[in-house]
XYZ file of C-alpha atoms in Angstrom:
783
model
C 93.314 -112.952 -137.487
C 96.378 -110.176 -137.264
C 96.951 -106.708 -137.995
C 98.099 -107.363 -141.488
C 95.605 -110.196 -142.057
C 92.964 -107.225 -141.949
C 94.829 -104.915 -144.218
C 95.587 -107.460 -147.157
C 93.685 -110.608 -146.928
C 94.507 -113.762 -145.031
C 96.419 -115.202 -148.147
C 98.934 -112.108 -148.143
C 99.649 -112.530 -144.263
C 100.203 -116.490 -144.661
C 102.909 -115.612 -147.149
C 104.239 -112.744 -145.450
C 104.213 -114.547 -141.979
C 106.162 -117.904 -143.702
C 109.005 -115.523 -144.689
C 109.331 -113.670 -141.398
C 109.203 -117.238 -139.586
C 112.368 -118.102 -142.221
C 114.277 -115.127 -140.937
C 113.338 -113.262 -137.464
C 115.920 -110.451 -138.343
C 113.342 -109.534 -140.811
C 110.683 -109.287 -137.575
C 111.343 -105.811 -137.193
C 110.383 -104.546 -140.951
C 107.281 -107.009 -140.725
C 105.909 -104.496 -137.775
C 106.533 -101.652 -140.316
C 105.292 -102.935 -143.380
C 101.720 -104.115 -141.132
C 100.546 -100.323 -141.072
C 101.321 -99.755 -144.573
C 97.929 -99.618 -145.623
C 97.492 -96.956 -143.020
C 100.538 -95.192 -144.527
C 99.368 -94.968 -148.051
C 95.936 -94.008 -147.263
C 94.565 -97.023 -148.925
C 90.727 -98.411 -148.540
C 91.166 -101.705 -149.953
C 94.227 -103.912 -151.242
C 93.631 -107.554 -152.845
C 95.602 -109.798 -154.877
C 95.706 -113.564 -155.772
C 99.507 -114.075 -156.568
C 102.875 -113.288 -154.557
C 103.991 -111.146 -151.900
C 107.541 -109.840 -151.824
C 108.564 -107.872 -148.989
C 112.136 -105.876 -149.021
C 113.491 -105.767 -145.748
C 116.099 -103.215 -146.532
C 113.729 -100.485 -147.684
C 110.420 -101.264 -146.181
C 109.031 -101.837 -150.208
C 106.582 -104.213 -150.748
C 105.314 -106.065 -154.490
C 102.446 -107.381 -154.722
C 101.603 -109.592 -158.090
C 98.876 -111.362 -159.201
C 95.520 -109.432 -160.395
C 96.508 -106.698 -157.950
C 93.493 -104.347 -156.746
C 94.110 -101.264 -154.879
C 91.467 -98.654 -153.873
C 92.011 -95.438 -152.428
C 90.162 -92.479 -151.739
C 91.098 -90.628 -155.239
C 91.705 -93.795 -157.460
C 91.018 -97.563 -158.202
C 94.301 -99.405 -159.583
C 94.337 -102.591 -161.086
C 97.618 -104.201 -162.593
C 99.624 -107.334 -162.791
C 102.408 -105.976 -160.302
C 102.185 -103.321 -158.099
C 105.052 -102.006 -155.858
C 104.700 -100.230 -152.948
C 107.669 -97.163 -152.192
C 107.012 -96.854 -148.540
C 109.815 -93.615 -148.870
C 107.954 -91.933 -151.892
C 104.561 -92.972 -150.986
C 103.960 -94.324 -154.813
C 102.646 -96.853 -156.463
C 104.812 -98.519 -159.247
C 102.592 -100.540 -161.463
C 103.643 -102.875 -164.250
C 101.656 -104.815 -166.795
C 97.930 -104.067 -168.004
C 97.416 -101.054 -165.937
C 94.242 -99.755 -165.294
C 93.572 -96.616 -163.402
C 90.136 -95.361 -162.767
C 89.874 -91.650 -161.223
C 86.842 -90.555 -158.811
C 86.263 -87.768 -161.281
C 85.107 -90.648 -163.868
C 88.455 -90.223 -165.571
C 89.995 -94.101 -167.181
C 93.276 -94.697 -168.057
C 95.222 -98.085 -169.597
C 98.636 -98.236 -170.323
C 101.675 -100.894 -169.951
C 103.103 -99.042 -166.511
C 102.398 -96.273 -164.531
C 103.108 -94.459 -161.374
C 100.748 -92.933 -158.781
C 101.341 -90.778 -156.036
C 99.097 -91.583 -153.123
C 99.595 -87.722 -151.738
C 98.944 -85.755 -154.692
C 97.002 -87.936 -156.818
C 99.638 -87.315 -159.968
C 100.054 -90.360 -162.243
C 102.902 -90.688 -164.492
C 102.332 -93.424 -167.025
C 103.785 -95.006 -170.508
C 102.136 -95.757 -173.595
C 98.755 -94.917 -171.920
C 95.260 -95.039 -173.651
C 92.164 -93.172 -172.608
C 90.066 -91.006 -173.220
C 88.196 -87.226 -172.558
C 85.196 -86.552 -174.131
C 85.440 -86.002 -176.858
C 88.785 -86.993 -177.485
C 90.206 -90.857 -177.837
C 93.884 -90.605 -177.264
C 97.204 -92.845 -176.560
C 100.595 -91.587 -175.833
C 104.185 -92.681 -175.158
C 104.485 -90.653 -172.082
C 101.669 -89.313 -169.925
C 101.320 -87.261 -166.608
C 98.836 -85.272 -165.053
C 99.891 -81.812 -162.894
C 97.617 -82.207 -160.114
C 95.213 -84.952 -158.289
C 91.927 -83.032 -159.638
C 93.828 -83.442 -163.444
C 93.754 -79.572 -163.995
C 96.407 -80.388 -166.662
C 97.114 -83.517 -168.528
C 100.761 -83.415 -170.371
C 101.173 -85.985 -173.120
C 104.291 -86.665 -175.256
C 104.254 -88.345 -178.795
C 100.541 -88.151 -178.462
C 98.150 -90.225 -181.056
C 94.445 -89.143 -180.994
C 90.861 -88.827 -182.704
C 87.333 -87.869 -182.088
C 85.886 -90.760 -184.016
C 84.859 -93.688 -181.527
C 85.744 -96.558 -183.848
C 88.734 -99.035 -183.714
C 89.411 -98.264 -187.146
C 89.129 -94.563 -187.096
C 88.728 -92.652 -190.260
C 91.215 -89.858 -189.330
C 93.596 -89.267 -186.397
C 96.309 -86.633 -185.655
C 99.567 -87.300 -183.766
C 101.272 -84.541 -181.789
C 104.794 -84.219 -180.509
C 103.512 -82.340 -177.224
C 100.011 -82.476 -175.982
C 98.560 -80.578 -173.100
C 94.743 -81.511 -172.167
C 92.969 -79.114 -170.023
C 89.702 -81.571 -169.054
C 86.203 -79.739 -169.615
C 88.447 -76.869 -171.151
C 90.752 -76.822 -173.903
C 93.741 -78.692 -175.369
C 97.129 -77.606 -177.093
C 98.901 -78.967 -179.243
C 102.156 -78.396 -181.071
C 103.630 -79.927 -183.980
C 100.804 -81.896 -185.334
C 100.265 -84.033 -187.970
C 96.747 -84.709 -189.650
C 95.922 -87.790 -191.263
C 92.750 -89.344 -193.455
C 93.378 -92.845 -193.076
C 97.391 -93.518 -193.120
C 97.684 -90.826 -195.197
C 99.272 -87.637 -193.740
C 97.314 -84.632 -195.440
C 98.365 -81.422 -193.172
C 101.126 -80.278 -190.541
C 100.366 -77.706 -187.900
C 102.962 -75.825 -185.680
C 100.737 -75.319 -183.095
C 96.988 -75.959 -182.192
C 94.518 -74.586 -179.549
C 90.809 -75.936 -179.368
C 88.243 -75.701 -176.933
C 85.810 -78.507 -176.279
C 82.862 -77.017 -176.186
C 83.638 -73.606 -178.532
C 83.470 -73.257 -182.146
C 86.810 -72.830 -183.074
C 88.625 -72.546 -186.220
C 87.296 -72.021 -189.655
C 83.759 -72.184 -190.593
C 81.919 -71.315 -193.600
C 78.592 -70.613 -195.137
C 77.380 -70.558 -198.709
C 74.239 -70.218 -199.934
C 71.356 -67.493 -201.149
C 69.080 -65.282 -200.067
C 66.687 -63.009 -201.418
C 67.570 -59.694 -200.069
C 71.907 -60.868 -200.242
C 72.011 -62.583 -203.296
C 74.110 -65.671 -203.256
C 76.640 -65.122 -200.119
C 79.502 -66.593 -198.663
C 80.110 -65.775 -194.982
C 83.472 -67.000 -193.093
C 84.983 -66.959 -189.867
C 87.517 -67.859 -187.932
C 87.660 -68.333 -184.125
C 91.134 -68.441 -182.055
C 91.669 -68.516 -178.323
C 93.515 -65.350 -176.887
C 94.873 -66.007 -173.725
C 93.435 -68.943 -171.516
C 89.956 -66.531 -170.719
C 88.400 -65.275 -174.446
C 87.916 -66.166 -177.907
C 88.526 -64.302 -180.744
C 86.102 -64.635 -183.818
C 87.050 -62.980 -186.984
C 84.429 -62.712 -189.820
C 84.789 -61.932 -193.886
C 81.442 -61.727 -195.845
C 80.531 -61.789 -199.470
C 77.048 -61.139 -200.663
C 76.621 -60.369 -204.157
C 73.721 -57.905 -203.594
C 75.110 -56.401 -200.279
C 78.758 -56.489 -201.095
C 81.676 -56.953 -198.579
C 81.499 -57.140 -194.637
C 83.383 -58.323 -192.029
C 84.355 -57.552 -187.966
C 85.240 -59.545 -185.024
C 83.727 -60.947 -181.747
C 85.397 -61.175 -178.384
C 83.784 -64.053 -176.003
C 85.168 -64.363 -172.349
C 84.605 -67.681 -171.653
C 84.809 -66.690 -168.179
C 81.010 -66.359 -168.528
C 79.875 -68.892 -170.981
C 77.020 -69.974 -168.484
C 75.483 -66.764 -169.206
C 75.207 -66.032 -172.857
C 74.409 -62.281 -171.690
C 77.655 -61.096 -170.930
C 81.036 -61.307 -171.421
C 81.022 -60.529 -175.137
C 82.281 -57.567 -177.381
C 81.085 -57.526 -181.498
C 82.096 -54.934 -184.113
C 80.781 -55.507 -187.686
C 80.986 -52.950 -190.615
C 79.276 -53.647 -194.203
C 79.674 -51.465 -196.794
C 76.507 -51.832 -198.502
C 76.365 -51.904 -202.301
C 72.026 -51.588 -201.810
C 71.293 -49.828 -198.403
C 67.450 -48.965 -199.640
C 66.856 -52.807 -200.896
C 64.058 -53.971 -198.631
C 62.928 -57.146 -197.110
C 60.971 -59.134 -199.757
C 57.305 -58.069 -199.304
C 57.956 -55.227 -196.846
C 57.560 -51.483 -197.319
C 60.040 -49.572 -195.430
C 61.396 -45.891 -195.713
C 65.144 -46.194 -196.009
C 65.765 -42.459 -196.881
C 67.842 -42.063 -194.264
C 70.057 -45.167 -194.516
C 73.711 -44.947 -195.587
C 75.643 -47.512 -197.516
C 78.376 -47.555 -194.438
C 76.518 -49.598 -191.913
C 77.929 -51.076 -188.695
C 76.982 -52.519 -185.202
C 79.133 -51.853 -181.771
C 77.714 -54.299 -179.043
C 79.342 -54.796 -175.805
C 77.868 -57.028 -173.114
C 79.823 -57.746 -169.856
C 80.244 -57.732 -166.178
C 83.219 -56.011 -164.213
C 83.267 -57.474 -160.442
C 84.664 -54.761 -158.182
C 87.282 -54.727 -157.121
C 87.720 -57.807 -159.077
C 88.814 -59.972 -160.765
C 86.889 -62.535 -158.515
C 83.219 -63.027 -158.507
C 81.635 -60.951 -155.823
C 78.080 -59.441 -155.028
C 79.735 -56.253 -155.909
C 79.774 -55.387 -159.965
C 78.853 -53.235 -162.705
C 76.561 -54.527 -165.785
C 77.259 -52.753 -169.598
C 74.918 -53.559 -172.127
C 75.539 -50.868 -174.992
C 74.497 -51.394 -178.248
C 75.110 -48.799 -180.968
C 73.839 -49.476 -184.394
C 73.733 -47.527 -187.946
C 70.521 -47.580 -188.609
C 66.972 -49.142 -187.366
C 67.154 -51.714 -190.412
C 70.705 -53.112 -189.682
C 69.898 -56.169 -187.610
C 66.973 -57.325 -189.976
C 69.122 -56.811 -192.879
C 72.722 -58.528 -191.423
C 71.855 -60.308 -188.560
C 67.901 -61.652 -188.869
C 68.550 -64.167 -185.918
C 68.791 -61.756 -183.521
C 66.481 -59.009 -185.181
C 64.004 -61.489 -184.011
C 65.262 -61.788 -180.770
C 66.035 -58.190 -179.925
C 64.952 -55.739 -182.755
C 65.644 -52.726 -180.565
C 68.851 -53.380 -178.296
C 68.966 -51.620 -175.011
C 72.075 -49.452 -173.615
C 72.443 -49.714 -170.025
C 74.765 -49.378 -167.543
C 74.270 -50.595 -163.841
C 75.944 -51.072 -160.715
C 74.751 -53.298 -158.334
C 75.602 -54.349 -154.971
C 73.944 -57.433 -153.694
C 72.954 -57.868 -149.661
C 71.875 -60.972 -148.189
C 68.252 -60.030 -148.298
C 68.328 -56.962 -150.573
C 70.380 -55.351 -153.890
C 71.032 -51.914 -154.287
C 71.428 -50.703 -157.922
C 72.295 -47.084 -159.669
C 71.326 -47.751 -163.678
C 71.488 -45.414 -166.449
C 69.834 -45.808 -169.531
C 70.631 -44.000 -172.203
C 69.454 -43.096 -175.991
C 72.093 -43.979 -178.441
C 70.196 -44.721 -181.653
C 67.815 -41.973 -182.273
C 65.871 -43.983 -184.764
C 64.288 -46.039 -181.804
C 61.617 -44.896 -179.381
C 63.395 -45.264 -175.804
C 63.139 -44.288 -172.318
C 66.318 -42.844 -170.638
C 67.442 -42.942 -166.667
C 69.942 -40.423 -166.025
C 70.036 -42.366 -163.188
C 67.510 -44.474 -161.495
C 68.800 -45.962 -157.822
C 67.033 -48.680 -156.350
C 66.649 -50.833 -153.294
C 64.687 -53.770 -153.363
C 64.215 -56.378 -150.602
C 63.337 -59.632 -151.157
C 61.001 -61.767 -149.411
C 62.512 -62.612 -146.153
C 61.407 -63.280 -142.638
C 61.580 -60.761 -139.872
C 63.716 -62.177 -137.471
C 61.292 -65.429 -135.580
C 58.064 -63.653 -135.959
C 56.171 -65.763 -138.536
C 56.046 -62.328 -140.387
C 57.915 -61.995 -143.783
C 58.741 -58.359 -145.346
C 59.764 -57.334 -148.896
C 59.823 -53.706 -150.501
C 61.045 -51.914 -153.577
C 62.432 -48.431 -153.442
C 63.244 -46.126 -156.541
C 64.408 -42.896 -157.636
C 65.164 -41.302 -160.893
C 65.115 -38.624 -163.633
C 63.363 -40.230 -166.627
C 62.420 -38.756 -170.257
C 61.078 -40.711 -173.528
C 62.293 -39.771 -176.927
C 60.308 -40.976 -179.988
C 61.815 -42.406 -182.986
C 62.827 -39.851 -185.732
C 61.268 -41.592 -188.347
C 57.905 -41.985 -186.395
C 58.457 -38.257 -184.940
C 58.897 -36.961 -188.743
C 55.704 -39.028 -190.114
C 53.630 -37.560 -186.708
C 54.545 -33.967 -187.545
C 53.491 -34.185 -190.871
C 50.134 -35.890 -190.063
C 49.599 -32.849 -187.501
C 50.471 -30.208 -190.421
C 47.916 -31.907 -192.744
C 44.875 -32.429 -190.053
C 45.669 -28.777 -189.154
C 45.224 -27.640 -192.526
C 42.156 -29.485 -193.325
C 40.696 -27.938 -190.583
C 41.526 -24.732 -191.748
C 40.170 -25.144 -194.870
C 37.074 -26.644 -193.470
C 36.577 -23.804 -191.201
C 36.554 -21.384 -194.671
C 33.145 -20.692 -195.864
C 34.282 -21.047 -199.658
C 35.968 -24.507 -199.125
C 34.310 -27.537 -200.640
C 36.519 -29.713 -197.969
C 33.878 -31.816 -195.800
C 35.673 -33.606 -193.107
C 34.365 -34.854 -189.619
C 35.737 -32.052 -188.119
C 35.353 -33.830 -184.403
C 37.119 -37.110 -185.372
C 39.554 -34.631 -187.101
C 40.022 -32.548 -184.066
C 40.590 -35.653 -181.604
C 42.743 -37.377 -184.396
C 44.972 -34.201 -184.001
C 44.862 -33.634 -180.253
C 46.152 -37.418 -179.971
C 48.831 -36.882 -182.064
C 49.607 -33.755 -180.239
C 49.839 -35.512 -176.938
C 52.081 -38.297 -178.377
C 54.407 -35.635 -179.223
C 54.596 -33.682 -176.523
C 57.841 -34.030 -174.409
C 57.842 -36.446 -171.538
C 60.028 -36.443 -169.012
C 59.979 -36.242 -164.978
C 61.492 -37.232 -161.519
C 59.974 -40.059 -159.792
C 59.912 -41.598 -156.352
C 58.483 -44.481 -155.606
C 58.458 -46.729 -152.344
C 56.405 -49.915 -151.243
C 56.514 -52.088 -148.392
C 54.333 -55.383 -147.763
C 54.265 -57.678 -144.887
C 52.492 -61.300 -145.246
C 52.204 -63.990 -142.745
C 51.948 -67.512 -144.127
C 50.273 -69.762 -142.123
C 49.110 -73.781 -142.221
C 46.148 -75.301 -140.122
C 45.632 -78.904 -140.025
C 48.207 -79.848 -142.308
C 46.049 -78.946 -145.366
C 44.747 -75.504 -145.299
C 47.584 -72.598 -146.253
C 46.249 -68.987 -145.652
C 48.740 -65.800 -146.462
C 47.271 -62.578 -145.501
C 49.073 -59.487 -146.889
C 48.888 -55.927 -146.499
C 51.587 -53.078 -148.088
C 51.386 -49.406 -148.626
C 53.519 -47.365 -150.784
C 53.702 -44.029 -152.022
C 54.627 -42.719 -155.467
C 55.825 -38.964 -156.158
C 56.608 -36.767 -159.439
C 58.299 -33.690 -159.778
C 59.746 -31.665 -163.010
C 57.023 -33.148 -165.016
C 57.431 -32.088 -168.726
C 54.492 -33.396 -170.955
C 50.750 -33.473 -169.750
C 50.093 -32.431 -166.029
C 48.665 -35.153 -163.713
C 45.985 -34.129 -161.325
C 48.130 -34.989 -158.215
C 52.325 -34.843 -158.020
C 51.905 -37.626 -155.605
C 49.611 -40.751 -154.809
C 49.452 -43.050 -151.697
C 49.331 -46.857 -152.738
C 47.312 -49.151 -150.417
C 47.138 -52.867 -150.871
C 45.429 -55.698 -148.633
C 45.328 -59.400 -149.932
C 44.837 -63.066 -148.607
C 45.954 -66.460 -150.273
C 44.419 -69.424 -149.493
C 44.662 -73.139 -150.508
C 43.826 -76.513 -149.557
C 45.634 -80.055 -150.434
C 43.812 -83.052 -150.713
C 44.638 -86.659 -152.180
C 43.311 -89.983 -152.875
C 45.148 -92.998 -153.863
C 43.806 -95.510 -156.392
C 46.079 -98.787 -156.199
C 44.013 -100.715 -158.470
C 44.263 -98.521 -161.496
C 46.590 -100.016 -163.854
C 46.962 -99.195 -167.733
C 50.408 -100.263 -169.008
C 49.930 -98.976 -172.168
C 49.992 -95.354 -171.053
C 52.653 -96.298 -168.221
C 49.989 -96.151 -165.330
C 51.121 -98.458 -162.420
C 48.623 -96.846 -159.771
C 47.552 -93.470 -159.479
C 47.128 -90.891 -156.750
C 44.993 -87.741 -157.307
C 46.258 -84.734 -155.795
C 43.651 -81.697 -155.902
C 44.236 -77.892 -154.460
C 41.978 -75.548 -154.507
C 42.887 -71.904 -154.379
C 41.544 -68.248 -154.055
C 43.755 -64.845 -154.300
C 41.828 -61.977 -153.386
C 43.419 -58.499 -154.014
C 42.695 -55.142 -153.481
C 44.607 -52.439 -154.510
C 43.709 -48.599 -154.093
C 45.709 -45.648 -155.545
C 44.486 -41.968 -156.426
C 43.591 -41.717 -160.084
C 46.606 -39.309 -162.337
C 44.710 -38.149 -164.902
C 45.783 -37.126 -167.934
C 49.343 -38.223 -167.072
C 51.477 -39.617 -169.812
C 53.443 -42.113 -168.018
C 56.779 -43.914 -169.119
C 56.770 -47.314 -167.412
C 53.712 -48.525 -168.614
C 51.478 -51.259 -169.652
C 51.855 -52.871 -173.013
C 49.319 -54.781 -174.820
C 49.066 -58.474 -173.858
C 47.401 -61.774 -173.941
C 48.457 -62.703 -170.493
C 46.825 -61.147 -167.477
C 48.473 -58.555 -164.828
C 50.307 -59.569 -161.678
C 47.976 -59.135 -158.395
C 50.797 -58.384 -156.214
C 52.040 -54.781 -156.431
C 55.731 -55.773 -156.210
C 55.667 -57.774 -159.271
C 53.589 -55.025 -160.933
C 56.588 -53.400 -163.074
C 54.444 -50.516 -164.852
C 54.282 -48.452 -162.064
C 53.248 -44.945 -163.750
C 49.963 -47.453 -164.856
C 49.128 -48.814 -161.624
C 45.578 -48.487 -160.686
C 43.242 -49.177 -158.170
C 41.473 -52.846 -158.453
C 39.653 -55.416 -156.535
C 40.234 -59.367 -157.876
C 39.226 -62.130 -156.688
C 41.273 -65.087 -158.417
C 39.462 -68.855 -157.865
C 41.150 -71.790 -159.149
C 41.688 -75.620 -158.886
C 45.307 -77.259 -159.270
C 44.987 -81.195 -160.184
C 47.861 -83.634 -160.451
C 47.703 -87.132 -161.193
C 50.707 -89.029 -160.013
C 51.870 -92.899 -160.679
C 54.459 -95.218 -159.663
C 57.606 -95.197 -161.723
C 60.732 -96.741 -160.912
C 59.708 -96.772 -157.413
C 59.057 -93.114 -157.300
C 56.199 -90.581 -157.614
C 55.955 -89.312 -161.532
C 53.865 -86.805 -162.334
C 51.378 -88.297 -165.103
C 49.006 -85.115 -165.611
C 48.922 -81.727 -164.111
C 46.062 -79.008 -164.942
C 45.614 -75.778 -163.568
C 42.372 -73.902 -164.178
C 41.226 -70.236 -162.914
C 39.048 -67.438 -163.711
C 39.147 -64.095 -162.235
C 36.294 -61.855 -160.836
C 36.616 -58.362 -161.281
C 34.862 -56.351 -158.444
C 36.528 -53.297 -159.803
C 38.493 -53.305 -163.018
C 41.542 -51.547 -163.304
C 41.617 -51.811 -167.265
C 38.290 -52.342 -168.675
C 34.562 -52.813 -167.178
C 34.952 -56.476 -167.065
C 32.935 -58.660 -164.496
C 35.181 -61.622 -165.033
C 38.512 -62.840 -166.681
C 38.812 -65.725 -169.451
C 38.480 -68.881 -168.098
C 42.236 -69.763 -168.236
C 43.517 -73.628 -168.196
C 47.146 -75.144 -168.605
C 47.471 -78.716 -169.121
C 50.519 -80.986 -169.127
C 50.419 -84.472 -169.789
C 53.327 -86.677 -170.169
C 52.105 -90.376 -169.944
C 55.749 -91.714 -171.744
C 58.931 -90.974 -172.221
C 57.533 -90.891 -176.064
C 54.300 -88.766 -175.379
C 53.599 -85.642 -174.481
C 50.909 -82.652 -174.461
C 51.192 -79.098 -173.578
C 48.281 -76.918 -173.813
C 47.620 -73.352 -172.583
C 43.973 -71.788 -173.213
C 41.694 -68.924 -172.236
C 37.952 -69.031 -173.418
C 35.698 -65.805 -173.040
C 32.941 -67.800 -170.862
C 31.753 -64.431 -169.778
C 31.611 -62.433 -172.886
C 32.119 -58.859 -173.139
C 34.245 -56.458 -175.614
C 37.436 -57.410 -174.486
C 37.051 -60.982 -174.412
C 39.063 -63.287 -176.555
C 39.931 -66.517 -177.645
C 43.515 -68.203 -177.147
C 45.420 -71.489 -177.335
C 48.749 -72.495 -177.472
C 48.917 -76.692 -177.976
C 52.043 -79.026 -178.961
C 51.975 -82.709 -179.107
C 54.613 -84.777 -179.433
C 54.793 -88.201 -180.191
C 57.237 -91.090 -181.016
C 55.830 -94.139 -181.845
C 58.747 -96.048 -182.695
C 62.707 -95.480 -182.512
C 62.921 -94.190 -186.001
C 59.532 -91.708 -186.346
C 59.008 -88.650 -184.391
C 56.146 -86.377 -184.799
C 55.241 -83.365 -183.582
C 52.526 -80.372 -184.170
C 51.741 -77.437 -182.519
C 48.740 -74.697 -183.217
C 48.809 -71.304 -182.023
C 45.268 -69.897 -182.071
C 44.280 -66.363 -181.346
C 40.505 -64.397 -181.849
C 38.997 -61.492 -181.163
C 41.890 -59.867 -179.432
C 41.363 -55.966 -179.005
C 45.261 -55.215 -180.508
C 46.541 -58.288 -182.063
C 45.325 -59.847 -185.390
C 43.735 -63.049 -185.431
C 45.487 -65.981 -186.205
C 45.514 -69.936 -186.636
C 48.948 -71.278 -187.272
C 49.647 -74.692 -187.123
C 53.387 -76.172 -187.452
C 53.839 -79.828 -188.260
C 57.600 -81.496 -187.628
C 58.426 -85.215 -188.430
C 61.718 -87.006 -188.835
C 61.853 -90.426 -190.137
C 64.844 -92.376 -189.700
C 65.171 -94.721 -192.464
C 68.165 -96.986 -191.731
C 71.275 -96.398 -189.750
C 73.184 -93.904 -192.387
C 69.725 -92.245 -194.038
C 66.729 -90.049 -192.567
C 64.375 -87.751 -193.748
C 62.783 -84.643 -192.148
C 59.959 -82.402 -192.869
C 58.968 -78.878 -191.569
C 55.515 -77.185 -192.233
C 54.052 -73.888 -191.058
C 50.734 -72.739 -192.229
C 48.462 -70.067 -191.331
C 45.072 -71.448 -191.132
C 43.308 -67.516 -190.843
C 44.183 -66.551 -194.574
C 44.996 -69.663 -195.962
C 49.091 -69.422 -196.354
C 51.667 -72.141 -196.440
C 53.964 -69.915 -194.757
C 56.918 -72.090 -194.442
C 57.853 -75.670 -196.363
C 61.383 -77.245 -195.818
C 62.258 -80.694 -196.705
C 65.418 -82.342 -195.816
C 67.609 -85.814 -196.544
C 69.876 -86.580 -193.952
C 72.639 -88.928 -194.473
C 74.902 -90.163 -191.205
C 78.782 -91.105 -193.150
C 80.350 -91.856 -189.832
C 82.727 -89.200 -189.162
C 80.288 -87.086 -191.139
C 76.725 -86.141 -191.251
C 75.194 -84.496 -194.086
C 71.833 -82.648 -194.837
C 70.535 -81.761 -198.171
C 66.842 -80.380 -198.599
C 64.906 -77.222 -199.910
C 62.893 -74.688 -198.390
C 59.784 -72.456 -199.729
C 58.784 -69.565 -197.679
C 55.532 -67.131 -198.262
C 55.506 -64.256 -196.577
C 51.378 -63.282 -197.631
C 51.866 -60.689 -200.117
C 52.495 -62.884 -202.879
C 56.155 -63.180 -203.182
C 58.034 -66.248 -201.970
C 61.546 -67.093 -201.283
C 62.904 -70.474 -202.573
C 66.344 -71.806 -201.558
C 68.603 -75.125 -201.225
C 70.716 -75.683 -198.208
C 73.234 -78.164 -197.994
C 74.996 -78.814 -194.459
C 78.089 -80.950 -193.892
C 79.473 -81.335 -190.445
C 82.139 -83.301 -188.998
C 80.524 -84.880 -186.104
C 83.119 -83.970 -183.169
C 86.262 -81.769 -182.451
C 88.226 -80.996 -184.250
C 84.850 -79.227 -185.824
C 84.489 -78.197 -189.625
C 81.099 -77.205 -190.592
C 80.318 -76.439 -194.428
C 76.779 -75.727 -194.196
C 74.693 -74.573 -197.339
C 72.120 -72.295 -196.279
C 69.021 -70.041 -198.153
C 68.720 -68.734 -194.512
C 71.657 -68.517 -192.058
C 69.601 -67.648 -189.111
C 70.187 -69.753 -186.229
C 67.367 -71.475 -184.476
C 65.125 -70.273 -187.395
């Protein structure tokens, strides 16, 4: 077979060979043409029609279901002409171009540049999620399609041949996965023009344009919240807010969001909001708060940003800024309840960070900007942390932490005032009780202890602290089933310039030794098949494990630290580098033993985790917090036998008893017995915790799809501990092709005899261009 036949197939080869035989003058041109596949960088050429070879220009035209494949695209057309000078393909007749990035283009004709990957087309039809469009003229700027230019374009987001609405634009630029820019735009409902826009810029994945939220809320009255978002340059979104509340007055502000950091929602945003509150003393229904310091001019100013140095490109040297100035402690609770639930006391930090291959150096300042919150300051704190990494090829791994800082802590203003009032009263009671003529009877010792406790809280707290800890570990595997990791570490913590209660010593050494051990065993059960539970064969993998941890540190005595433990239901870490409450790090000797069981089944020819269960308990030889011999028995279960059935459960049980023992479980079952019905029930149970109230909270969620257009849903939350049905919400959903709507009611009971009632209505256009008209009693995203 000739070289030409190898490149274009025997049919094309025979036709051209016949043409060459008829004219020997064309033989030289044929030789040039025989290498055209290599010249154009094509991987495949197929067709079942004629071949026309122009010996003057060296161009070739193939016809009849032509199929061309290059490294960047695949092209189908009735006819394709190869221009050997420009290295372009001219396609005509029912043209389809499939790009390697997943985009598909269809039209009457197109020009494809094999060198750059650019496309120039006429009467093209295509889609770039979520837009369906067609254009009289079309071209791409680069082979990776960073910009698509359209002229005389018609587009919609309604994926139906008889779309309900569409837009026409004289010029249109599409930046895939980013935004679309349109000029001279007409909006149509059906075939009727309803609006004209000189220019529209819309991001694909951001909520731009106008949105308004009417509704009613007990502490707002009737409200109408308005926002309008627009692109500011290529990298930012500017959103304006204007909110009207009958019981609170007028409020407004701006949000500036950098789209450069959209993968990280915690940075790249500035927010400013001001409310002229007509009723600042109004409390959330069912709560009692001292609002004597709250004024009617209320505001927030927030900046969360990252600045790369020297910039603007990403680098390992940067500054993180998290600054939040509020007018008062109730501002989030009153106007941004969703943020209040997540972060009721926002921080104020500036952190300069330099990252290395195995380490990170940071200089952090924490500031007391809002004096109505209790907070600690760091002026500054310098830290050098080393991640766990191997030391050369020794098999030994190293990790370490180092910090030096100036620390202080200040109480919230209202709490400090209240504590000082209580101190004065207790002091007065003691003086009166000491008067032999007084009739006041009090427990002098209890009152004195209470007074000492309050004075300790009110005492200034501050110090300079140096901390350094270094640890070596050496993981080893024996026999393919036994893993052992011995650890040894040492460190030192030193304090100076101490304000407040003095420690027994200004410095203390930390010594740590530990051993982690685990084994891995498995057994196959090829005969186990339970189709109803998605089981096709079974494999049991079990891993017994143990962790011994010994830590010794001299006690600090009556010392009031800043980085200290807070009440929690979760166990404390047993590795010193993970123990962030440095000032509360005490001696311990703990043995943790457990078993990790997993059941795998075969699914799509792969191992599928059918069931996982991790069970463990701590044995305290020396308890760092209480006087326990054993911890609770912990058990975590994940069961996902089928795509429509899942159970997650985390529980701990007081098997050993003791005053500090408690019971906790967190369980959720999700079940979808049919494609039209989904049901979920969850329970959080807590009993006898030394710090937290007992709770037996049950929540139920259900959704029923009645037909293609209608659905109903419900949500209930019930606190069984005191018999309160805290929340009821019932909704009716309607799919209206291009739009979706929801209507429902909600009832909330805060367990103090007060109830909130509300109705909500939401009407949303499904895809871009977005317009949302939600009516909600509680505009609290995610709540």
